[in-house]
PDB file of C-alpha atoms in Angstrom:
ATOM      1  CA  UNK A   1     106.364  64.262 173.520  1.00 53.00           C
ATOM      2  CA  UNK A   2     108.601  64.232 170.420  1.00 68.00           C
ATOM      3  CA  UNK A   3     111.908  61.601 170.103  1.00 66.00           C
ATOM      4  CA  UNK A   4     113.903  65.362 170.870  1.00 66.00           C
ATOM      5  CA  UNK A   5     112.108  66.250 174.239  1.00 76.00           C
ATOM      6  CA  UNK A   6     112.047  62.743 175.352  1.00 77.00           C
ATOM      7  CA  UNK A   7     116.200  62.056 175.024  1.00 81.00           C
ATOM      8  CA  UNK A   8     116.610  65.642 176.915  1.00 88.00           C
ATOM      9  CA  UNK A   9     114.157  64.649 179.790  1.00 90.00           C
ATOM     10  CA  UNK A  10     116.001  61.296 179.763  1.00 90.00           C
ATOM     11  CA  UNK A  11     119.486  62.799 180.044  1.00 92.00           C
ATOM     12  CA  UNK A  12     117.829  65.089 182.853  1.00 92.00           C
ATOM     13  CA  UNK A  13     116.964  62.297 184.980  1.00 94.00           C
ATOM     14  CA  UNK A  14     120.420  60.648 184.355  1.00 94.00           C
ATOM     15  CA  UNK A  15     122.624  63.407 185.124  1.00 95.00           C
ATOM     16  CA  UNK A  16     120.439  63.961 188.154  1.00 95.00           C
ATOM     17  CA  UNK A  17     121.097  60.242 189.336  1.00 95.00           C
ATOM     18  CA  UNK A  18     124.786  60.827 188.882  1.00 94.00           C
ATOM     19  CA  UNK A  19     124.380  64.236 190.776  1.00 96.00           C
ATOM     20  CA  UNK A  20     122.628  62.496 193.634  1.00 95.00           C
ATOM     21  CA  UNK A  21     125.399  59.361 193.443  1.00 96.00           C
ATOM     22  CA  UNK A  22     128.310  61.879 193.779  1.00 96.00           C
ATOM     23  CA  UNK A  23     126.505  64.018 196.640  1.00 95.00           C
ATOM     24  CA  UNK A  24     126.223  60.238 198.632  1.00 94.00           C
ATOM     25  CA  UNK A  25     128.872  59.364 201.185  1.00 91.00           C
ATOM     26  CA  UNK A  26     132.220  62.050 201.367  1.00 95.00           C
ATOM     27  CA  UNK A  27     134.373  62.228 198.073  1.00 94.00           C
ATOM     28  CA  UNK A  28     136.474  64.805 199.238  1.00 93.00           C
ATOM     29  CA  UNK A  29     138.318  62.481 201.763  1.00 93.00           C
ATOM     30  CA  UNK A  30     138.818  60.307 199.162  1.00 93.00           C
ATOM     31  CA  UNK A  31     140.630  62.769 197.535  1.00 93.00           C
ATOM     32  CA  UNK A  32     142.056  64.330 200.562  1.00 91.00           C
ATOM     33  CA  UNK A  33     143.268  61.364 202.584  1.00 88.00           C
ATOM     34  CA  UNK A  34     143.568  58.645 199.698  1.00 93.00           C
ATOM     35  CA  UNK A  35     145.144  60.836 196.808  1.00 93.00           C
ATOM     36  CA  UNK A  36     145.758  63.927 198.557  1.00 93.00           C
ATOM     37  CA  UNK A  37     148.721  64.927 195.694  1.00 94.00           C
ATOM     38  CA  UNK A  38     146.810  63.768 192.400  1.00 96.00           C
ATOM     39  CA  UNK A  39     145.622  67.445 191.634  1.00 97.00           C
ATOM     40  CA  UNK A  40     148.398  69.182 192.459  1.00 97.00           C
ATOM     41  CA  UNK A  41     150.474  66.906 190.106  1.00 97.00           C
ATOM     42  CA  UNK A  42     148.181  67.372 187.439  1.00 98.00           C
ATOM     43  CA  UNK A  43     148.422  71.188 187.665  1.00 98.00           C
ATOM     44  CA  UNK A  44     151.943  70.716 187.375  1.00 98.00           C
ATOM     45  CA  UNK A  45     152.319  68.504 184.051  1.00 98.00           C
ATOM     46  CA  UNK A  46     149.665  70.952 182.476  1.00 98.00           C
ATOM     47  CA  UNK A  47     152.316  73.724 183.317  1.00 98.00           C
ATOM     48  CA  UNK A  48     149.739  76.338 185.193  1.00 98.00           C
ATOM     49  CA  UNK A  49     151.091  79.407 185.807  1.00 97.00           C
ATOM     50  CA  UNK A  50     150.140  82.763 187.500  1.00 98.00           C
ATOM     51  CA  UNK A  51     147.893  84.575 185.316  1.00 97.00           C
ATOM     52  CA  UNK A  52     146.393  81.748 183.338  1.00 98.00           C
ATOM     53  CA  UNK A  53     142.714  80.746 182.879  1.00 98.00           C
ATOM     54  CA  UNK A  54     142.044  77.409 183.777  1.00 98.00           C
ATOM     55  CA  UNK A  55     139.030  75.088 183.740  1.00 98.00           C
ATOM     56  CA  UNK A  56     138.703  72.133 186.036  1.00 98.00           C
ATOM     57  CA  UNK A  57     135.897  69.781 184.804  1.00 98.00           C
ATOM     58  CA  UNK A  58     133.701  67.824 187.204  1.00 98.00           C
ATOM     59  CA  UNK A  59     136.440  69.151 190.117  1.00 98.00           C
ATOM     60  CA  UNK A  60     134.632  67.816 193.050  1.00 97.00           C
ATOM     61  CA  UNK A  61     135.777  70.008 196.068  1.00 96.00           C
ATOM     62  CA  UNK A  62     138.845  71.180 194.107  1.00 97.00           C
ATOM     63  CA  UNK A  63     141.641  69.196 194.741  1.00 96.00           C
ATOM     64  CA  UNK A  64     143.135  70.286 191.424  1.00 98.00           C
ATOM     65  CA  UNK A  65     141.353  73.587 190.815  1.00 98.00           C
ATOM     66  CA  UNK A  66     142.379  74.633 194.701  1.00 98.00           C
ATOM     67  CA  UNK A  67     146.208  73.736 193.740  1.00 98.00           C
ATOM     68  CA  UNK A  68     146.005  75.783 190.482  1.00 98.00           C
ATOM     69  CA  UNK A  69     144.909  78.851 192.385  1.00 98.00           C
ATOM     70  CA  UNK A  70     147.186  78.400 194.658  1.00 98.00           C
ATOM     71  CA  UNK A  71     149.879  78.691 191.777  1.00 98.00           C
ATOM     72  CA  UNK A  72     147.946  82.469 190.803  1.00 98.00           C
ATOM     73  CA  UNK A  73     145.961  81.120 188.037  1.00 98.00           C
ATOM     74  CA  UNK A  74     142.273  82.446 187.353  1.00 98.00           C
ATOM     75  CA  UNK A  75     140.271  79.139 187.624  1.00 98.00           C
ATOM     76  CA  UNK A  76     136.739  77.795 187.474  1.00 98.00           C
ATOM     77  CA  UNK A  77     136.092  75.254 189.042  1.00 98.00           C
ATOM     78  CA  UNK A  78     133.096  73.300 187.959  1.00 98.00           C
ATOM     79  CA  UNK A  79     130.752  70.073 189.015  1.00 98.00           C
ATOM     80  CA  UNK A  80     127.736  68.645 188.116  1.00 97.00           C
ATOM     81  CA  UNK A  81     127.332  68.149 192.204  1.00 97.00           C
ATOM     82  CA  UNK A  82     127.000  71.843 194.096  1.00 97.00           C
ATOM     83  CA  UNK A  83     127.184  69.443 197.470  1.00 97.00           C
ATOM     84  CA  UNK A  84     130.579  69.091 196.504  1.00 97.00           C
ATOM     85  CA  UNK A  85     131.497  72.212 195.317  1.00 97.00           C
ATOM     86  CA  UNK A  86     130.189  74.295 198.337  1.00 97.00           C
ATOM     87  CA  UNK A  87     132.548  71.927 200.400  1.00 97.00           C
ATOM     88  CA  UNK A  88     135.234  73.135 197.788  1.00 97.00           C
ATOM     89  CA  UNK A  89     134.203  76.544 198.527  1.00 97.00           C
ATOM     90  CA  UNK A  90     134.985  76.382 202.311  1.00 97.00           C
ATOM     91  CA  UNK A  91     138.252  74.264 201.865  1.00 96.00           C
ATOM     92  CA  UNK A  92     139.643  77.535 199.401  1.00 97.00           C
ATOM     93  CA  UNK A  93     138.344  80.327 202.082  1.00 97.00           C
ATOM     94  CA  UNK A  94     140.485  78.455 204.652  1.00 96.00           C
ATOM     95  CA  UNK A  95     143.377  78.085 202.587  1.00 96.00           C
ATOM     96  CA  UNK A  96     143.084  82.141 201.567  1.00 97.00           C
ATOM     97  CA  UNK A  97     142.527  81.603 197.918  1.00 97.00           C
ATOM     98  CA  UNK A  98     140.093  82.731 195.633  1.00 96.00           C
ATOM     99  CA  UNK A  99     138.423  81.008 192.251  1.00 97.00           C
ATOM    100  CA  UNK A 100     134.761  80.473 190.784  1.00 98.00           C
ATOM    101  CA  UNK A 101     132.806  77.942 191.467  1.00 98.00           C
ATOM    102  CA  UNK A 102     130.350  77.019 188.582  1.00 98.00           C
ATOM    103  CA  UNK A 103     127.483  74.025 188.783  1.00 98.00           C
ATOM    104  CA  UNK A 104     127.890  72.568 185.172  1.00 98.00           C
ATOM    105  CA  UNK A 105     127.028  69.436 182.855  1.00 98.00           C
ATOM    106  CA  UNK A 106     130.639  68.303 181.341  1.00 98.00           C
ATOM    107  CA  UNK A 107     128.557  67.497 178.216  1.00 98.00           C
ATOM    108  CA  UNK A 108     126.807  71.055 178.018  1.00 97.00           C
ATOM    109  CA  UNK A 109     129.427  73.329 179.281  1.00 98.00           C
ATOM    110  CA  UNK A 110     127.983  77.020 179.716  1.00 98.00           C
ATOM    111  CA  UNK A 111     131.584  78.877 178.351  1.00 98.00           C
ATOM    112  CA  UNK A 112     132.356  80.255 175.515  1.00 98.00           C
ATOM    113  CA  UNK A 113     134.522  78.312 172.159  1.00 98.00           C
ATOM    114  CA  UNK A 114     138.059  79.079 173.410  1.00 98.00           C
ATOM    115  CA  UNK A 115     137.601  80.940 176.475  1.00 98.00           C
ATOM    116  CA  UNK A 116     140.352  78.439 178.639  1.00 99.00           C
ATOM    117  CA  UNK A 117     144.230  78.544 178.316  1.00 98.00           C
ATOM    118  CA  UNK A 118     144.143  75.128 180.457  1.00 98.00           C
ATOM    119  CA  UNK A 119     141.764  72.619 180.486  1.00 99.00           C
ATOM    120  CA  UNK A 120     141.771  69.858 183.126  1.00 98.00           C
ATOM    121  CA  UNK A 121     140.003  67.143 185.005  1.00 98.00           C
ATOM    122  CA  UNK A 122     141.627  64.889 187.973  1.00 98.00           C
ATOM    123  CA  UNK A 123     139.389  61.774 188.060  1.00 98.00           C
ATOM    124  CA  UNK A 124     136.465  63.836 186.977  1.00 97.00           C
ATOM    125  CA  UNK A 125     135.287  63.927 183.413  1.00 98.00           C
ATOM    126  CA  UNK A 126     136.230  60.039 182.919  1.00 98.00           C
ATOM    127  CA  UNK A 127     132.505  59.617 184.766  1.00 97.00           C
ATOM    128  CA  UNK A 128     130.467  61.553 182.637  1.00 97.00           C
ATOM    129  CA  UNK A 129     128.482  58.505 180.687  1.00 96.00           C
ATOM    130  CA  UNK A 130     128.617  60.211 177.223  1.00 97.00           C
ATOM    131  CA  UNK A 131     132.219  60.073 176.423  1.00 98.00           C
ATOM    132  CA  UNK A 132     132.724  61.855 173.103  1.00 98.00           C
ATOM    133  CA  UNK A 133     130.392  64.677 174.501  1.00 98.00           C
ATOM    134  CA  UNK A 134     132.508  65.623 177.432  1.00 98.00           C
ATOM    135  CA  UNK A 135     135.648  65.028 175.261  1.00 98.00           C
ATOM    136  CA  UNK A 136     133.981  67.912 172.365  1.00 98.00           C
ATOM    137  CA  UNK A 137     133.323  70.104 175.234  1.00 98.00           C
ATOM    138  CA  UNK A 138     136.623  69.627 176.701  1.00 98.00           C
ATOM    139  CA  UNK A 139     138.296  71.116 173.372  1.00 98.00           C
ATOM    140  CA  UNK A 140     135.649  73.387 172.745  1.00 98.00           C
ATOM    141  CA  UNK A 141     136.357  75.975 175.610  1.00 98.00           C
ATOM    142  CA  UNK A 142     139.928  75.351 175.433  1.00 98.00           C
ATOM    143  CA  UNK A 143     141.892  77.970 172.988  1.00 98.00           C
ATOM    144  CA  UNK A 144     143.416  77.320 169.872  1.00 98.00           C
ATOM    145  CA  UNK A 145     147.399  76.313 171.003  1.00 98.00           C
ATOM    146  CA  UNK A 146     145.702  76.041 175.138  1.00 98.00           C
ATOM    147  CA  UNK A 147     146.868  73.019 177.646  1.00 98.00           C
ATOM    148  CA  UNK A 148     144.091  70.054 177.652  1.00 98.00           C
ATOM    149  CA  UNK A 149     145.178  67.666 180.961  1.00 98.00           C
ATOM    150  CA  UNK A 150     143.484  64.871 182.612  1.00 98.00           C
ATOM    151  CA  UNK A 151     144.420  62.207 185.071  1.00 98.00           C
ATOM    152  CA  UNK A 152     142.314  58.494 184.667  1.00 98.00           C
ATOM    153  CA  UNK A 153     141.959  55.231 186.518  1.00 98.00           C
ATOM    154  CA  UNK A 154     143.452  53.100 184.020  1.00 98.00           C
ATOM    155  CA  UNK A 155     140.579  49.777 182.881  1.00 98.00           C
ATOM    156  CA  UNK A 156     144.022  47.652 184.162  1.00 97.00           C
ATOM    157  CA  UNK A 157     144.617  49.301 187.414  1.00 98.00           C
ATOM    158  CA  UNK A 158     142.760  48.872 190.619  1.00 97.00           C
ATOM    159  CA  UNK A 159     140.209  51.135 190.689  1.00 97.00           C
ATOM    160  CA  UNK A 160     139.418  50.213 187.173  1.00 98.00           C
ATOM    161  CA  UNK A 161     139.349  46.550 188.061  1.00 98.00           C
ATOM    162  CA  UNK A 162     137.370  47.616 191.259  1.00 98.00           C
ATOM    163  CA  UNK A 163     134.208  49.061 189.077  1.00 98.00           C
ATOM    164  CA  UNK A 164     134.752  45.748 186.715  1.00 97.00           C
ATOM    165  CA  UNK A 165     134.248  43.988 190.075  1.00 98.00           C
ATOM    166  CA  UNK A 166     130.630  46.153 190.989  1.00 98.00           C
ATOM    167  CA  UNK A 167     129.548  45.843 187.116  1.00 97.00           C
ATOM    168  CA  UNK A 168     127.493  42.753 188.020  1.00 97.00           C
ATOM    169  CA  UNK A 169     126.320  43.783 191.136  1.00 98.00           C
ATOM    170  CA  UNK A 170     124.908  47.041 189.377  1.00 96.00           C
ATOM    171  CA  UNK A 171     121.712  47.833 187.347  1.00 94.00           C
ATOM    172  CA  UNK A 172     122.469  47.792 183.730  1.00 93.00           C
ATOM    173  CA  UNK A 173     124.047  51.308 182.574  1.00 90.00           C
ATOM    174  CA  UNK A 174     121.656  53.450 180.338  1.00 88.00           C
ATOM    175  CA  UNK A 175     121.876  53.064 176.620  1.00 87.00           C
ATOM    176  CA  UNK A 176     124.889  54.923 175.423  1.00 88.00           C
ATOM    177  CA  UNK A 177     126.542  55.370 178.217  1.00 93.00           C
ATOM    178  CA  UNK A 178     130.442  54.018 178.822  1.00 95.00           C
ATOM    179  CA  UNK A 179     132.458  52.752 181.238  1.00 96.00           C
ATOM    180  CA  UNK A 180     134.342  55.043 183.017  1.00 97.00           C
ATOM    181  CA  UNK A 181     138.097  53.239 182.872  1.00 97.00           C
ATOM    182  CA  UNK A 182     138.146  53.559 179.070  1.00 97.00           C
ATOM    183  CA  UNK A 183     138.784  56.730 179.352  1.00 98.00           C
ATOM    184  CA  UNK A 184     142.579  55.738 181.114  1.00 98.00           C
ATOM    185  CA  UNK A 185     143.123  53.864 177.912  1.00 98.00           C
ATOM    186  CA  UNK A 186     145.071  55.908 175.611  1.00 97.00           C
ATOM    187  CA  UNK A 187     143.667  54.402 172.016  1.00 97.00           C
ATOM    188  CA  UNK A 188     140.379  55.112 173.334  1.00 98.00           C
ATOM    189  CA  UNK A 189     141.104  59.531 174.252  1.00 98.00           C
ATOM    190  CA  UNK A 190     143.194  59.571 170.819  1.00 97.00           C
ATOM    191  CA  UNK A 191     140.149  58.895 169.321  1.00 98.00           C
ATOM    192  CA  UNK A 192     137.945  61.159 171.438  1.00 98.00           C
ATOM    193  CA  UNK A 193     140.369  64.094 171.020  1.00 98.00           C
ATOM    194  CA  UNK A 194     141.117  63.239 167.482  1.00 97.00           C
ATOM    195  CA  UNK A 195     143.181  65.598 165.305  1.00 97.00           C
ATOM    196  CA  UNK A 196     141.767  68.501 167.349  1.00 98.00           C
ATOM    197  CA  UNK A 197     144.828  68.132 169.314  1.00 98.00           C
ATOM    198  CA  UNK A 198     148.820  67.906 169.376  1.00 98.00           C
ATOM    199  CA  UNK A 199     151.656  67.117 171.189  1.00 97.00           C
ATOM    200  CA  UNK A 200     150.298  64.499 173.070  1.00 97.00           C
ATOM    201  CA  UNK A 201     151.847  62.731 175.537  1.00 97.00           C
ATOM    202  CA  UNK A 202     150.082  59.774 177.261  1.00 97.00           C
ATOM    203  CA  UNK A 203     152.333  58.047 180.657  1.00 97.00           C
ATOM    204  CA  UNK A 204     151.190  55.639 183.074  1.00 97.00           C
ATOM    205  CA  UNK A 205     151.619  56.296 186.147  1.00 97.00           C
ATOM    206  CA  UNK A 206     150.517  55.215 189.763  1.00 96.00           C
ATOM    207  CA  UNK A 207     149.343  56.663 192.758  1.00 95.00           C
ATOM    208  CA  UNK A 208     150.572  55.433 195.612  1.00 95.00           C
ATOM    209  CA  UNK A 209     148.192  54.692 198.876  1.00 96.00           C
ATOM    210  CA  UNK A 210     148.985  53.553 202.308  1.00 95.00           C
ATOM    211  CA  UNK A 211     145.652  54.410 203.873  1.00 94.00           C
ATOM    212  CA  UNK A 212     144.216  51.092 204.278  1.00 95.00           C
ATOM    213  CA  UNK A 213     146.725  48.508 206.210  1.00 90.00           C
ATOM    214  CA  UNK A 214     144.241  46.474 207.625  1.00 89.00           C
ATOM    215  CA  UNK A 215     141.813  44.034 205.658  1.00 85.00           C
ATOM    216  CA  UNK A 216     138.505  44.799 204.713  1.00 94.00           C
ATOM    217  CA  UNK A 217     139.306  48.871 205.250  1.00 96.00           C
ATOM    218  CA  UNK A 218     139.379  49.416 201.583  1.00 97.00           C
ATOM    219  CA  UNK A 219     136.008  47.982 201.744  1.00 97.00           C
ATOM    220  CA  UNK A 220     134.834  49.969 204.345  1.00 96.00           C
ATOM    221  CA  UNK A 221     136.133  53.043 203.644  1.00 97.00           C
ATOM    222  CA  UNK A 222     134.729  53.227 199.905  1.00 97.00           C
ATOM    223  CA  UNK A 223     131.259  51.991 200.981  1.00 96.00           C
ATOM    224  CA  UNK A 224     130.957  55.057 203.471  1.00 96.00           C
ATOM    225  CA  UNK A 225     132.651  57.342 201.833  1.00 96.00           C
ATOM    226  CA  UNK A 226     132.513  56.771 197.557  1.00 97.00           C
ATOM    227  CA  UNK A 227     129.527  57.515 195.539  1.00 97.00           C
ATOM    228  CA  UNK A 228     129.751  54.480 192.715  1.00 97.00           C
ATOM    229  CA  UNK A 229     130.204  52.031 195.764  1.00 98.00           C
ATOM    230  CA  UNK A 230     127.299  53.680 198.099  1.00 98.00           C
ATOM    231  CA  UNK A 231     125.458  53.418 195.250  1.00 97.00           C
ATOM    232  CA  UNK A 232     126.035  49.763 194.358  1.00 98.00           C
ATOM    233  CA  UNK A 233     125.675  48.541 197.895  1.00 98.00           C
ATOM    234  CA  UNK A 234     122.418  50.598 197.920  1.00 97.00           C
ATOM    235  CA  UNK A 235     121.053  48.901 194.029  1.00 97.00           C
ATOM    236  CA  UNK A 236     121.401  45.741 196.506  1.00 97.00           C
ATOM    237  CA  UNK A 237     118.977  46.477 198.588  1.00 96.00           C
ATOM    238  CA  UNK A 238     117.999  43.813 201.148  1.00 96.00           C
ATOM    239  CA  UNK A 239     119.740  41.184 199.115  1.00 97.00           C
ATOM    240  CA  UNK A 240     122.222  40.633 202.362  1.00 97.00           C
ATOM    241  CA  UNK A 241     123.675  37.387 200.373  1.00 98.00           C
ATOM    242  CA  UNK A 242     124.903  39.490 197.223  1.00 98.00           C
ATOM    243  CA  UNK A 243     126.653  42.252 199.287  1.00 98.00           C
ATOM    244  CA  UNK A 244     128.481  39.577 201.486  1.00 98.00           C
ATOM    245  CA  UNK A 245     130.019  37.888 197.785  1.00 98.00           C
ATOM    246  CA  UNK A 246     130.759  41.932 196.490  1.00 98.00           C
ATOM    247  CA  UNK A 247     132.448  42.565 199.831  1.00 98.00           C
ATOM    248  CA  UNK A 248     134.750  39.440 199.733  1.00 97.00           C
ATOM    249  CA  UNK A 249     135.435  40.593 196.002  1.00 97.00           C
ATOM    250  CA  UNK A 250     136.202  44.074 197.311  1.00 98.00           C
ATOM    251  CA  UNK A 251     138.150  42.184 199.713  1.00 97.00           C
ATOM    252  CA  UNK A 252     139.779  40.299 197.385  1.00 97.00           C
ATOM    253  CA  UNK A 253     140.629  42.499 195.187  1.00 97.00           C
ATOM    254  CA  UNK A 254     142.045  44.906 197.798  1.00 97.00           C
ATOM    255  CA  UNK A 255     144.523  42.191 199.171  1.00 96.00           C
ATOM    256  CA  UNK A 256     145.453  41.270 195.917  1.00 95.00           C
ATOM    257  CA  UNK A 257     146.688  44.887 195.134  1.00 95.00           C
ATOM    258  CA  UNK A 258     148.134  45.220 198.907  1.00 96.00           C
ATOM    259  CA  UNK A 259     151.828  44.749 199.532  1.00 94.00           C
ATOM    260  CA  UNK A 260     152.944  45.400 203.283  1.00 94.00           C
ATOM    261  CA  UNK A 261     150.433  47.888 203.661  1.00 93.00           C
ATOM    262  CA  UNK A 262     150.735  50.111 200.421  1.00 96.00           C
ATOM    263  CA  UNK A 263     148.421  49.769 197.237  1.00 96.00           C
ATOM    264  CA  UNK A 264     149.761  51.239 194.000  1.00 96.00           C
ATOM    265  CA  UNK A 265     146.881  52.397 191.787  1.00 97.00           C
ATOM    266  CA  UNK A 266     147.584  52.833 188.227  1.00 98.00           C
ATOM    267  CA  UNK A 267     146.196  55.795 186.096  1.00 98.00           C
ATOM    268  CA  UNK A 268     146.784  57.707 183.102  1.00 98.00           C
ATOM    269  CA  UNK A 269     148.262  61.208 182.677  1.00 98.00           C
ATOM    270  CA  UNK A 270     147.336  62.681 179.652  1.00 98.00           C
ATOM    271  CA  UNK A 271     148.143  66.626 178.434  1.00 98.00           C
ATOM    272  CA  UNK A 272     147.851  67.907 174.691  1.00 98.00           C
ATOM    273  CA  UNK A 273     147.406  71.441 173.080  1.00 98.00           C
ATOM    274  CA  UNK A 274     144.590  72.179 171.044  1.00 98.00           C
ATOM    275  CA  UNK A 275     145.391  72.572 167.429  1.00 97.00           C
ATOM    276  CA  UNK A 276     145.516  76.375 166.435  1.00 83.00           C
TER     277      UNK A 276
END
């Protein structure tokens, strides 16, 4: 095979790891019951309104594409995981709205140069492994003068301190691939989005989440229910004495950040417009 066909059957087999990884455990009650009001906040700093066309990158079961219906905008939602979007599928029939739902590669989006007035991700694009990929695409289908939005665990915050706690307990990432959390650092998305956008504005903010009062039910909530962390545990294999020292890390980690029974987790709200 030539250098060309080999990096395309290699990105294949990644992006079908991730896709398996994301379909693991149940995401959407992580965004449901953890950070139930993430993507409805993130609809509202990118200003949706009724009529607009909106993209939601990597939107998992919707829980910003859902909102942004809700508010009459014409949204596609799209994931790299159809697991996830089919449950997104059912939660919009029972809430009586209507949107597409589109299997897609944030690096190789299937829509057309400028065919967005919004485009958005809530905690979704930040895990595609090719950053300044899914950053091109991102401005690619969004119009000249359109809304770009994102919401991303800060590296600082606890969930980004959470995958700096797996890292070692992981395989090694593939060549060329980066760490998710960079992408809630705001140096590092200026220089993805470059001059290609304006108006930025870049605030820290934090989430905050009372579901786990108790010790150790961080722990054991994100290694039934969160892809990265399934997957971690599951790298382990039968190595019983190296996921004992991750889960009193997890532990750890979770106490630290745990103050009478509420964790604040830091991320990064981000919205520009697309140069004209």
């Amino acid at each position: 095979m030539s250098e060309a066909t080999d990096a395309v059957a290699a990105d294949r087999a990644l992006k079908a790891r991730h896709r398996a990884m994301w379909a693991m455990g149940d995401y959407p009650s992580v965004a449901s019951h953890v950070i139930p009001e993430a993507g409805a906040q993130l609809v509202k700093e990118c200003g949706v309104q009724r009529g607009d066309s909106v993209l939601d990158i990597a939107a998992g079961a919707g829980n910003a594409a859902i909102p942004a219906a809700l508010a009459g905008a014409d949204v596609v939602a799209c994931d790299l995981t159809p697991e996830l979007l089919e449950i997104g599928r059912q939660v919009a029939a029972v809430r009586g709205v209507g949107l597409d739902w589109q299997e897609a590669d944030a690096e190789h989006l299937p829509f057309a140069d400028g065919e967005f007035d919004i485009v958005m991700s809530c905690f979704g694009i930040m895990f595609a492994p090719h950053h300044q990929a899914a950053a091109d695409e991102m401005v690619r289908v969004c119009r000249p003068g359109g809304t770009i939005g994102m919401s991303n665990w800060t590296p600082q915050g606890f969930i980004g301190r959470m995958f700096a706690a797996m890292k070692p307990y992981a395989p090694p990432p593939p060549p060329g691939a980066s760490p998710p959390p960079l992408w809630g650092d705001e140096e590092h998305v200026y220089e993805l989005l470059g001059d290609r956008v304006t108006d930025v504005e870049a605030r820290r903010r934090t989430v905050r989440v009372d579901a786990f009062p108790q010790p150790g039910s961080f722990r054991t909530f994100f290694k039934t229910c969160y892809g990265p962390t399934i997957a971690v545990y599951r790298s382990l294999g039968e190595d019983s004495d190296r996921a004992a020292a991750l889960d009193r890390e997890l532990d750890e980690l979770a106490e630290e950040h745990t103050r009478d029974g509420v964790m604040e987790w830091e991320f990064l709200l981000l919205t520009a417009h697309r140069t004209a």
